[in-house]
Coordinates of C-alpha atoms in Angstrom, one line a residue:
X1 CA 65.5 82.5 80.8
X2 CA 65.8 85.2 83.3
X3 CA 68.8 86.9 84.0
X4 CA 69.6 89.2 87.2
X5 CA 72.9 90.9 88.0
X6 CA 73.8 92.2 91.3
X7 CA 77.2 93.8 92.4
X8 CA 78.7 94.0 96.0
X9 CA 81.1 96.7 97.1
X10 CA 83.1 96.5 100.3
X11 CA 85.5 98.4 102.0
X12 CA 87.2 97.4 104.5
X13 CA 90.3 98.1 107.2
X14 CA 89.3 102.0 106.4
X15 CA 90.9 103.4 109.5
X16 CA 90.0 106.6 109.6
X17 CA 91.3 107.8 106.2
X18 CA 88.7 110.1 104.6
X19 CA 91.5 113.2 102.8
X20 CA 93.5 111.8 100.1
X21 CA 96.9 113.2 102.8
X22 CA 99.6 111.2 105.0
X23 CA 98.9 113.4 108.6
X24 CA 102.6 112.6 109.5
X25 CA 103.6 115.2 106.6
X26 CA 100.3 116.6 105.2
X27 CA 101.6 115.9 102.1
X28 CA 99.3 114.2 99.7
X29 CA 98.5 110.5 99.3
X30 CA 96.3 108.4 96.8
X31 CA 94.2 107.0 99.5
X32 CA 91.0 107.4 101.6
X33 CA 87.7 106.7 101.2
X34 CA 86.6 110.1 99.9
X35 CA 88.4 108.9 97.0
X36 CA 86.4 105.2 97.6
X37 CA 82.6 107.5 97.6
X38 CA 83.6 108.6 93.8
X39 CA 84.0 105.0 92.8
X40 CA 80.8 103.4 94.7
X41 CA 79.0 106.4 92.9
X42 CA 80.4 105.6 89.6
X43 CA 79.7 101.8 89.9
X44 CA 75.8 102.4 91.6
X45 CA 75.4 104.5 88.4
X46 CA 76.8 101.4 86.0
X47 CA 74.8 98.9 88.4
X48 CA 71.3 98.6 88.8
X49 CA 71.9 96.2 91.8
X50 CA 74.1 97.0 94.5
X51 CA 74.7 96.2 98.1
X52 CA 77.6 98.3 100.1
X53 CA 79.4 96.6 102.9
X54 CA 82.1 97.8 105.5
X55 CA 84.5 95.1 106.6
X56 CA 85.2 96.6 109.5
X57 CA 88.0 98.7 111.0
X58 CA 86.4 101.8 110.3
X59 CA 86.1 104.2 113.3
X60 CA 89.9 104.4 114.4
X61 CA 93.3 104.9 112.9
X62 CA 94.0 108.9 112.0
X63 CA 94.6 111.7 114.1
X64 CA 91.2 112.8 112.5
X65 CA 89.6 109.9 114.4
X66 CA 92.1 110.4 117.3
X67 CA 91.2 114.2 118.0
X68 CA 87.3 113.3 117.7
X69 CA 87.6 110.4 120.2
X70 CA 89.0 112.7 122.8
X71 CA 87.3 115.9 122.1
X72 CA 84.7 116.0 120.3
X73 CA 82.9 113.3 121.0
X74 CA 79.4 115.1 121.6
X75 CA 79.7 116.1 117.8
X76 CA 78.2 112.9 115.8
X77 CA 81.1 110.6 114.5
X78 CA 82.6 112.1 111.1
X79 CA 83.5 108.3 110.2
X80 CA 79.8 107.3 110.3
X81 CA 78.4 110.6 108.9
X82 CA 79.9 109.5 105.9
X83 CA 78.7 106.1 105.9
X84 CA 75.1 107.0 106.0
X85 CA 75.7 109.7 103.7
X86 CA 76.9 107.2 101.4
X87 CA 73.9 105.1 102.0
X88 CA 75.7 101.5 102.7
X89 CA 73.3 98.4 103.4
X90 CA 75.8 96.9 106.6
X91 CA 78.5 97.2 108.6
X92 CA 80.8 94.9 110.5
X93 CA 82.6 94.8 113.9
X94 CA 86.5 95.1 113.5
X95 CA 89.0 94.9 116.3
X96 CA 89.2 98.4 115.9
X97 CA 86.3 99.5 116.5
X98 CA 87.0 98.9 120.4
X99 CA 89.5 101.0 121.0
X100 CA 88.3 103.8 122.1
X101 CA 86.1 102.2 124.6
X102 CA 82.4 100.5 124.0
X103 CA 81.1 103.9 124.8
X104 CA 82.0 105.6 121.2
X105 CA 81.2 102.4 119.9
X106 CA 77.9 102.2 120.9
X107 CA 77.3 105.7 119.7
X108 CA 78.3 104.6 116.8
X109 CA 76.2 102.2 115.9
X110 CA 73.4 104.2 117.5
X111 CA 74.2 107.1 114.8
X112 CA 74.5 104.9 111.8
X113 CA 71.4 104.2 110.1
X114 CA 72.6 100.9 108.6
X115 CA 72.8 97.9 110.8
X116 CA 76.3 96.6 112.4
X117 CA 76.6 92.9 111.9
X118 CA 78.7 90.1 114.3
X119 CA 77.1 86.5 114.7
X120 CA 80.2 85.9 116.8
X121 CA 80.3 88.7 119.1
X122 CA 77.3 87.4 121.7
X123 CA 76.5 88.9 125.3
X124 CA 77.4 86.6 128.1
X125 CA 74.3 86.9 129.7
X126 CA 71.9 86.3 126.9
X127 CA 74.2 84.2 124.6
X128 CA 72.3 86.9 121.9
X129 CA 74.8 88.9 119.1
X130 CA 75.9 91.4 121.3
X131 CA 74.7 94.2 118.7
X132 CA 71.6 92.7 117.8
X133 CA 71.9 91.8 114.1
X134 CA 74.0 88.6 113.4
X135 CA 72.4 89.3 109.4
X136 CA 71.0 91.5 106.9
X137 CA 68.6 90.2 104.3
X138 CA 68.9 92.2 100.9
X139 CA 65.7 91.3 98.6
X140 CA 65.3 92.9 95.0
X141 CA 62.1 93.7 93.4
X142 CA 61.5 90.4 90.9
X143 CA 65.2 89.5 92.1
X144 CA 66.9 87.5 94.7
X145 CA 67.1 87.0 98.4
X146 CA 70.6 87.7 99.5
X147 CA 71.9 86.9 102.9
X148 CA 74.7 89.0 104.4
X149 CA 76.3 86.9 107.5
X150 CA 78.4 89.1 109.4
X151 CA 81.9 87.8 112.0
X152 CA 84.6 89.3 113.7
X153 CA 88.0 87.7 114.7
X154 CA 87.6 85.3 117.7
X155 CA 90.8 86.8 118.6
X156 CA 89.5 90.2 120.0
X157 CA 90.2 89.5 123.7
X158 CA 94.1 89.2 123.1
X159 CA 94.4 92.3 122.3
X160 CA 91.7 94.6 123.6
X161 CA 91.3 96.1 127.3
X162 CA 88.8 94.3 129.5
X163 CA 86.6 97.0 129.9
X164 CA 86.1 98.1 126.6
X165 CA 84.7 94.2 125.4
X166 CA 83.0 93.4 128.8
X167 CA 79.9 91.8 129.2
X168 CA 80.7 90.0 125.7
X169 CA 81.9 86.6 124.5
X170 CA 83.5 86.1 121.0
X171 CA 82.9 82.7 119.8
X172 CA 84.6 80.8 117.1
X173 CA 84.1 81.9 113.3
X174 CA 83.0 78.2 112.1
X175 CA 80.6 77.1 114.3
X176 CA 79.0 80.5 114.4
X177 CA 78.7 80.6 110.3
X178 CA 77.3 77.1 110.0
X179 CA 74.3 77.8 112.5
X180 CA 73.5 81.2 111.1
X181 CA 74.1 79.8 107.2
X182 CA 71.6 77.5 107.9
X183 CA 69.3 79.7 109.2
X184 CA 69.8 82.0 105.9
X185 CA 69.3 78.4 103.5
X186 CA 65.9 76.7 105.6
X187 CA 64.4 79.6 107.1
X188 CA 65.0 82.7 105.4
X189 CA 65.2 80.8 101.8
X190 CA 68.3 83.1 100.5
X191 CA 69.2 82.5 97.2
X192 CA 73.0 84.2 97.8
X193 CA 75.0 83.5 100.8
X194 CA 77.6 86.2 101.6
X195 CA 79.8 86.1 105.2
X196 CA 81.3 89.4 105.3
X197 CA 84.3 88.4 107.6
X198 CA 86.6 90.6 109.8
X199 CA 89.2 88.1 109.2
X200 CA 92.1 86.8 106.4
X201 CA 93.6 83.8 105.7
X202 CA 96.2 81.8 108.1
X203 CA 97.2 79.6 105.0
X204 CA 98.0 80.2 101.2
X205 CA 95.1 80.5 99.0
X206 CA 96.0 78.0 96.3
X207 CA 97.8 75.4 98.3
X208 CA 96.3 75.5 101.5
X209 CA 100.0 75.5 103.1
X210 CA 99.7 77.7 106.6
X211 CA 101.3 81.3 106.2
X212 CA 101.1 82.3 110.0
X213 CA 101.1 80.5 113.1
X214 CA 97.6 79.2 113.5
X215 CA 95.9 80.5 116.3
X216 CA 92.5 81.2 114.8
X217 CA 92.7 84.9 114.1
X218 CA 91.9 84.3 110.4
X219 CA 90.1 81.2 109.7
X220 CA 89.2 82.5 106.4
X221 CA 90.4 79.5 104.7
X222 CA 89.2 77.2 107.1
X223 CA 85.5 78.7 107.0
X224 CA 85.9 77.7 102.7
X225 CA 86.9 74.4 103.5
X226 CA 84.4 73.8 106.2
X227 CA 81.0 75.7 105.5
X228 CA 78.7 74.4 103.4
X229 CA 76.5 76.9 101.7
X230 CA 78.6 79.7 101.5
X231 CA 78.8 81.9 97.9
X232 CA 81.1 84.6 98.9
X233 CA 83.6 85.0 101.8
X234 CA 84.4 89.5 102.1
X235 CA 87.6 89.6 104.4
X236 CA 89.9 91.9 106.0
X237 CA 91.9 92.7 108.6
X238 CA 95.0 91.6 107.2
X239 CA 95.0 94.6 105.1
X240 CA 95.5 92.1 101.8
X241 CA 94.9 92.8 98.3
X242 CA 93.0 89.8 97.0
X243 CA 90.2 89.2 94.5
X244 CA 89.5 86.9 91.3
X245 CA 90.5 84.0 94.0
X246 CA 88.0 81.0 94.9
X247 CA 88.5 78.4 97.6
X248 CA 86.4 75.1 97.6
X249 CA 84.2 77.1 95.3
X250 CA 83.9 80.1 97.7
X251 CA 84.6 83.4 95.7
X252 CA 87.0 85.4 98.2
X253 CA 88.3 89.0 98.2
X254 CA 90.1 91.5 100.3
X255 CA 90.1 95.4 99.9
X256 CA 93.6 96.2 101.5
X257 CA 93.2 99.2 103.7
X258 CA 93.0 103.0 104.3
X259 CA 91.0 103.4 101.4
X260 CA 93.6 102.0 98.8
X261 CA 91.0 100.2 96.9
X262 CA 87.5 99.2 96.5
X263 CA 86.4 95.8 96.1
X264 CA 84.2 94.4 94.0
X265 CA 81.9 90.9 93.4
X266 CA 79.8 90.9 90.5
X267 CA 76.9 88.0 90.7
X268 CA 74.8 87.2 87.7
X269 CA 71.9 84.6 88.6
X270 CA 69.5 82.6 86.6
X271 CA 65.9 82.1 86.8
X272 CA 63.6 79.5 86.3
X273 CA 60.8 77.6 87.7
X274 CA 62.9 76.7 90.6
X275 CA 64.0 80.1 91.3
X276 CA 66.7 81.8 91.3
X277 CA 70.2 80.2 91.5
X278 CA 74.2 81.4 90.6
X279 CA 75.2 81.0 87.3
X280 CA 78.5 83.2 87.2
X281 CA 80.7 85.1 90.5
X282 CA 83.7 86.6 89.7
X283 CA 85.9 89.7 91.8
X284 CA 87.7 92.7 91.3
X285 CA 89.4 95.7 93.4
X286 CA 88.9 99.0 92.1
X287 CA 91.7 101.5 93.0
X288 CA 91.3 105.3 94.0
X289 CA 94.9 105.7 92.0
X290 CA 94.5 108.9 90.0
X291 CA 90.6 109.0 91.3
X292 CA 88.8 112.8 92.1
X293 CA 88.1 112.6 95.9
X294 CA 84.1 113.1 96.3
X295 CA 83.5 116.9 97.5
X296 CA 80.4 116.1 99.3
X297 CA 82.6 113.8 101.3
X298 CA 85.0 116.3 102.0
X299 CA 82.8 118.7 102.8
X300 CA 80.5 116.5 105.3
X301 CA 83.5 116.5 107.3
X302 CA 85.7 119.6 107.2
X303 CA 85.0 121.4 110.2
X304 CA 86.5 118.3 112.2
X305 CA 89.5 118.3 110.3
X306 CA 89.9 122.0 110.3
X307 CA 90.0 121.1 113.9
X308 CA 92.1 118.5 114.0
X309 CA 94.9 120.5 111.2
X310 CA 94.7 123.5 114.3
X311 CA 95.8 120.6 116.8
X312 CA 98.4 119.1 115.0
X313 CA 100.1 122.1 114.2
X314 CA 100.3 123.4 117.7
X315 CA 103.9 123.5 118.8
X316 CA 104.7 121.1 122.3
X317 CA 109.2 121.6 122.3
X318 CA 112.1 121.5 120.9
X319 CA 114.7 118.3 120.3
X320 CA 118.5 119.0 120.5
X321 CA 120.4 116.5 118.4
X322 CA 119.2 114.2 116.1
X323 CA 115.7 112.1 116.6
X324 CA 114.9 111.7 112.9
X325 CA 114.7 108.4 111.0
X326 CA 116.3 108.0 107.8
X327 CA 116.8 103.9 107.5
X328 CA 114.3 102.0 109.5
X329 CA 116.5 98.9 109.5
X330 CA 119.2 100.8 111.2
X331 CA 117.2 101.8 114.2
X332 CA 116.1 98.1 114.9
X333 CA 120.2 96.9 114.5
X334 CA 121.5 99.2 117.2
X335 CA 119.8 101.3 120.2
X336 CA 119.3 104.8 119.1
X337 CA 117.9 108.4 120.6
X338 CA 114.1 108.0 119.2
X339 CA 113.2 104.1 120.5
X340 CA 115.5 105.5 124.0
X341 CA 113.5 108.4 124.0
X342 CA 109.9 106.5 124.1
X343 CA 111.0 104.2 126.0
X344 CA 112.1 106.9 128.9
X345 CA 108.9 108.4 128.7
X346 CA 107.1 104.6 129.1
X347 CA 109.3 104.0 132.3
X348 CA 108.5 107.8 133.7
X349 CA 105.7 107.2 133.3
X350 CA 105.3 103.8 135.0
X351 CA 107.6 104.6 137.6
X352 CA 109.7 101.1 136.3
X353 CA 113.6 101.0 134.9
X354 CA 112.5 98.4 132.1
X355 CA 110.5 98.8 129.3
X356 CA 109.9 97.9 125.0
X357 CA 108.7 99.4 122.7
X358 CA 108.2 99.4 118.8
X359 CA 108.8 101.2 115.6
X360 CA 106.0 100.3 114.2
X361 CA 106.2 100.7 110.7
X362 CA 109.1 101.9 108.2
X363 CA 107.4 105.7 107.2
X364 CA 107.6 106.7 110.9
X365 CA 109.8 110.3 110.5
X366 CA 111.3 110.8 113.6
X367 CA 111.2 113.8 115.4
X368 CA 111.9 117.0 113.9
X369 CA 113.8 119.8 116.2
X370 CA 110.7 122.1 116.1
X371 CA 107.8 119.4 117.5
X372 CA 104.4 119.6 116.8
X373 CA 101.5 117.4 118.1
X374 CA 101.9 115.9 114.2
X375 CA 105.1 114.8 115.2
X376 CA 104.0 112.8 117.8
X377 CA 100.8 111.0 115.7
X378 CA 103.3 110.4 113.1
X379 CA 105.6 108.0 115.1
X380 CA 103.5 106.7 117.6
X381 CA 100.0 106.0 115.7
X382 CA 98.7 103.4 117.8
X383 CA 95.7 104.2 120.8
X384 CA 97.8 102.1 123.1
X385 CA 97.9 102.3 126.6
X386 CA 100.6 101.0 129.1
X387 CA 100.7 98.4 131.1
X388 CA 103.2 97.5 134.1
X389 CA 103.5 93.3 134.0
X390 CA 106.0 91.4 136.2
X391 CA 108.0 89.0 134.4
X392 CA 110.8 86.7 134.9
X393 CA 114.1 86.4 133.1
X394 CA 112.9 83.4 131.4
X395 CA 110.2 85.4 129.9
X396 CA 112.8 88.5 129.0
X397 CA 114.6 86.3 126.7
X398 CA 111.9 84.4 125.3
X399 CA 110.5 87.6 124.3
X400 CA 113.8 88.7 123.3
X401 CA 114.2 85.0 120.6
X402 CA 110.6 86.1 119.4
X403 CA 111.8 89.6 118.1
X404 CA 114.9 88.2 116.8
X405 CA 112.9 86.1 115.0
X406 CA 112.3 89.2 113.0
X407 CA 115.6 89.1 111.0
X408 CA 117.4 87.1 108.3
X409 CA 120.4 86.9 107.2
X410 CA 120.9 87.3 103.6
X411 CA 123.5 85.8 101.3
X412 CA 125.4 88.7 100.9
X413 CA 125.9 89.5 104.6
X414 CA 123.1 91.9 104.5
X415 CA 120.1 92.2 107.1
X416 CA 116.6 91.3 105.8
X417 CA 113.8 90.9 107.2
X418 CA 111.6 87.3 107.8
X419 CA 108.7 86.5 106.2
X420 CA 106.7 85.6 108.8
X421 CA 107.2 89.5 109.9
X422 CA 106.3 90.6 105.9
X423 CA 103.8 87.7 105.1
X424 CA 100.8 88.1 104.5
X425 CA 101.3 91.6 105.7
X426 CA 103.7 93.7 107.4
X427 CA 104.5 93.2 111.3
X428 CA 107.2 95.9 112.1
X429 CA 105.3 96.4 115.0
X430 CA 106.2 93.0 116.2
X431 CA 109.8 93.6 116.7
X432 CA 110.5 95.0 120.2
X433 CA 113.4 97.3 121.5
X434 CA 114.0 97.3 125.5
X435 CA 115.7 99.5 127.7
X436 CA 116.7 99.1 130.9
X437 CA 118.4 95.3 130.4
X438 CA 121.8 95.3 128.4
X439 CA 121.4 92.4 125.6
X440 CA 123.0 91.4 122.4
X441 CA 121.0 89.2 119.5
X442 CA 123.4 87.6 117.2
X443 CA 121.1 86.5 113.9
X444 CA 124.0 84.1 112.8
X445 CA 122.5 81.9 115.0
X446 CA 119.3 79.8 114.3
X447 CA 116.2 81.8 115.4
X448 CA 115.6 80.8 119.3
X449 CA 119.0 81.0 119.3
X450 CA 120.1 84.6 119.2
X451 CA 119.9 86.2 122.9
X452 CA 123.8 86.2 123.3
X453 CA 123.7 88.3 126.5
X454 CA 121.0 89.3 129.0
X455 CA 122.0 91.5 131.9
X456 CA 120.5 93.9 134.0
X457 CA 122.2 96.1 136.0
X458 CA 125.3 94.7 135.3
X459 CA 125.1 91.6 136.0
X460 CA 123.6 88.2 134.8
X461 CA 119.8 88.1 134.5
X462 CA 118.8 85.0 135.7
X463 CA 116.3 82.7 134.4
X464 CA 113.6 83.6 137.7
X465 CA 114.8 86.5 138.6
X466 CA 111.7 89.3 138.6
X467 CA 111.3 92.3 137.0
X468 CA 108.5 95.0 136.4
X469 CA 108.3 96.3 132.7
X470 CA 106.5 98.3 130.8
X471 CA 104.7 97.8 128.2
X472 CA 101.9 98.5 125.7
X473 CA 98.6 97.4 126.0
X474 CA 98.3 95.1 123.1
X475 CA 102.3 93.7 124.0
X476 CA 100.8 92.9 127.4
X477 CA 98.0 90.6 126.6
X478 CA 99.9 88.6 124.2
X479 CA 99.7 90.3 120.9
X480 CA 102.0 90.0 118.3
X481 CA 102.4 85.8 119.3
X482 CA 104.1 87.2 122.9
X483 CA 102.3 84.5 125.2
X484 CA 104.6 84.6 127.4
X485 CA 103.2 87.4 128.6
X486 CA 100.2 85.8 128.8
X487 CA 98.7 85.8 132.8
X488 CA 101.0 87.5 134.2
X489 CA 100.4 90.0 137.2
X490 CA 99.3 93.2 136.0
X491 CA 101.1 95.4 138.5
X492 CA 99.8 98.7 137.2
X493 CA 97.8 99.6 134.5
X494 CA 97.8 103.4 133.0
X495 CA 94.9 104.4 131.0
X496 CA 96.2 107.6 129.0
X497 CA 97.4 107.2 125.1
X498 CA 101.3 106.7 125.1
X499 CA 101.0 109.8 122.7
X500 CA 99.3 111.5 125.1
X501 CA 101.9 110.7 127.3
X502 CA 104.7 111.5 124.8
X503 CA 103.2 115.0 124.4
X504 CA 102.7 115.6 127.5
X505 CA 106.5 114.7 128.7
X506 CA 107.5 116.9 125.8
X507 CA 105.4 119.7 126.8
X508 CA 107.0 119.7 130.5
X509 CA 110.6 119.3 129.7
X510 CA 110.5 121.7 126.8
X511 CA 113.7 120.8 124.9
X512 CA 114.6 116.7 125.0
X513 CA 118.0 115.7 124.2
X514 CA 118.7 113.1 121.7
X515 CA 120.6 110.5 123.7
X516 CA 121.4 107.1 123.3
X517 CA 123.1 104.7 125.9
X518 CA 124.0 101.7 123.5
X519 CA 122.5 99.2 125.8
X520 CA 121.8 96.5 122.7
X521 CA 122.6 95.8 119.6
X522 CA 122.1 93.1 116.7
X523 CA 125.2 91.4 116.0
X524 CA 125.7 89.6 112.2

């Protein structure tokens, strides 16, 4: 009997990591997917039979990615230079890869000499995938068909500006997969399904149990438990580590992100006079720990991050006092200078006397006395924009109940934080800090429970009482389970990075002072 072995390597969730370094302190980092390049080369070398994959989330997340999106955009994008260097077979839309505008992205995909693949992402006019290929078909010499489906989180449109997904209509995950999976079985005679999914999972793998609130942003699990004919689910976007894990017989994995490890599915088939069918699948991540980064990599790309090293190290100002972070938790307990300081450059520039704002994540520095433009990508590493909504006081504190939902309170008195901010991945982005309104959470309560005192300006904020805030792009349409903000009026919409904006302020004033008003707390 025959025997055939084939091995698929994904990435996914990337962001823009290509130097094994942290930007925020150019110190250096076990990461990156220069370090990813020497491990596919090692395995294509161990592996007659390999496909290469990108999950998605590829183009956007480093200042390296940042800089070239703003100016050097008539320069081919380093992201995808590498790609097709590295000779993968496919690529999948991520959320991500709209950010900065359908015009990079479509360069994109014109530059990258593999195909792009969402079933899910179709034009509105033509009802077509939007970027033509909705999957690949891998054939080996005397070996098997294999099928690569690709689909992208239904959820897009939540998050993302209107212009940068218009013209296009993202339809659910499940029916999508089981009208292109049967295509792949009756028409195209695959002997290997694959749906390479820029999704996770909204429950737990082994008991089905949900793990989120289920709003179909991962239906991961429920694509195992639904569609028939699938082999092997690649996921993402929830920047997991998962692999050696089947559902309903699915074989399922999940990379992580930023280049922290590569994933692997090994297939072997058997063949006989019926052809070829699966007689063993199993899954592995590979990690770039300890790893050589690949110098052909590195040097594909160095002029751009010459560039972008030069940029980051140009000075903007000076801060007097103290705007650096040493305990995250503290600076979501109490209002302090740095979430004061963005949030007075938010309401500048709005022209507004409310506004949130984020830490979003716990390795955010502060800022130093001496700023650089590596200051400002280091705490604010998100290509949001702002948005002006008008909201009532009802919608104030219900926004205010869902960041208090971000706390517990642990059994020795001590602040921790919930899991459904921590599980299945981190969400410090989720948990807003407002100026402009005076307000008191007191976690003792039951979550829903905790707003203790909403004012603004002194006095009572009632329930329908109007206000214009400020707020980020992704806040604004919802993300981050926010619907209140859903449909409300857009009163003014600013299209320039908030660490654009940041910078700029800095660069005006020339020395900021640390300040801090005390206009909240967290009370437990």
């Amino acid at each position: 009997m025959e025997t055939f072995k084939l091995v698929l390597l994904e990435t996914s969730d990337i962001h823009g990591n290509v130097f094994p370094q942290n930007y925020g302190t150019n110190e250096k980092a076990e990461l990156g997917i220069a370090k990813i390049a020497t491990l596919i080369k090692q395995e294509r070398a161990l592996n007659e039979h390999t496909i290469t994959i990108d999950n998605g989330d590829i183009i956007q997340g480093t200042p390296l990615t940042y800089h070239y999106a703003r100016f050097q955009q008539s320069l081919p994008n380093p992201m995808i230079t590498i790609l097709n260097d590295l000779n993968y077979d496919a690529g999948v839309i991520g959320n991500h890869e709209f950010n900065y505008g359908l015009g990079l992205l479509n360069q994109a995909v014109k530059e990258s000499s593999y195909p792009w693949l969402s079933a899910n992402i179709v034009d509105t006019e033509t009802g077509q995938p939007y970027f033509g290929n909705p999957y690949l078909i891998k054939s080996f010499p005397d070996g098997p068909r294999v099928g690569i489906l690709g689909l992208t989180t239904k959820y897009v449109p939540n998050w993302e500006k209107e212009e940068h997904i218009r013209g296009m209509l993202f339809e659910d995950t499940i029916a999508t997969a089981e009208k292109w999976i049967k295509v792949l079985k009756e028409e195209e005679k695959v002997d290997l399904v694959v749906v390479s999914y820029h999704g996770g999972f909204e429950r737990d793998l082994e008991t089905g149990e949900p793990t989120e609130t289920l709003t179909g942003e991962n239906q991961g699990y429920e694509l195992c438990m639904k569609v028939k004919g699938m082999d092997v689910l690649l996921t993402g976007h929830q920047h997991r580590q998962i692999a050696g894990n089947k559902i309903n017989g699915v074989l399922v994995v999940q990379p992580g992100c930023n280049g922290l490890t590569l994933g692997k599915v090994t297939v072997e088939f058997h063949k006989d006079e019926s052809g070829f069918r699966v007689v063993e699948k199993d899954s592995e991540l590979l990690v770039v720990d300890g790893v050589n980064a690949d110098q052909d990599v590195l040097s594909s790309i160095q002029t751009y991050e010459d560039a972008v090293q030069e940029w980051l190290d140009q000075p903007i100002g000076k801060i007097k006092g103290d705007m650096m972070i040493t305990d995250p938790m503290a600076i979501r307990l109490g209002d302090n200078p740095l979430i004061e300081f963005i949030n007075n450059v938010q309401m500048d520039a709005a022209g507004v006397d409310v506004s949130n704002t984020a830490l979003f994540d716990n390795i955010s520095p502060g800022f130093p006395v001496d700023v650089t433009m590596r200051s400002v990508v280091a705490n604010y590493i998100y290509p949001n924009t702002l948005v002006v909504l008008r909201v009532t006081g009802k919608i104030v504190k219900d926004a205010l109940e869902r960041s208090a939902g971000y706390f517990e309170l642990l059994d020795d008195g001590t602040v921790g934080v919930s899991k459904e901010f921590t599980t299945p991945k981190p969400q410090h982005y989720n948990y807003d800090m407002w100026e402009g309104i005076q307000y008191e959470l007191d976690i003792r309560n039951p979550v829903g429970e905790r707003v203790t005192k909403l004012d603004y300006d002194g006095k009572n904020l009632l329930p329908d009482q109007e206000l214009d805030v400020v707020m980020n792009n992704y806040r604004s349409g919802g993300g981050g389970d926010y619907m209140m903000y859903k449909g409300r009026p857009i009163v003014k919409d600013i299209p320039i990075d908030v660490s654009e904006l940041i910078a700029n302020y800095i660069l005006e004033y020339k020395e900021i002072e640390a300040t801090v008003n005390n206009n909240w707390k967290v009370v437990y």
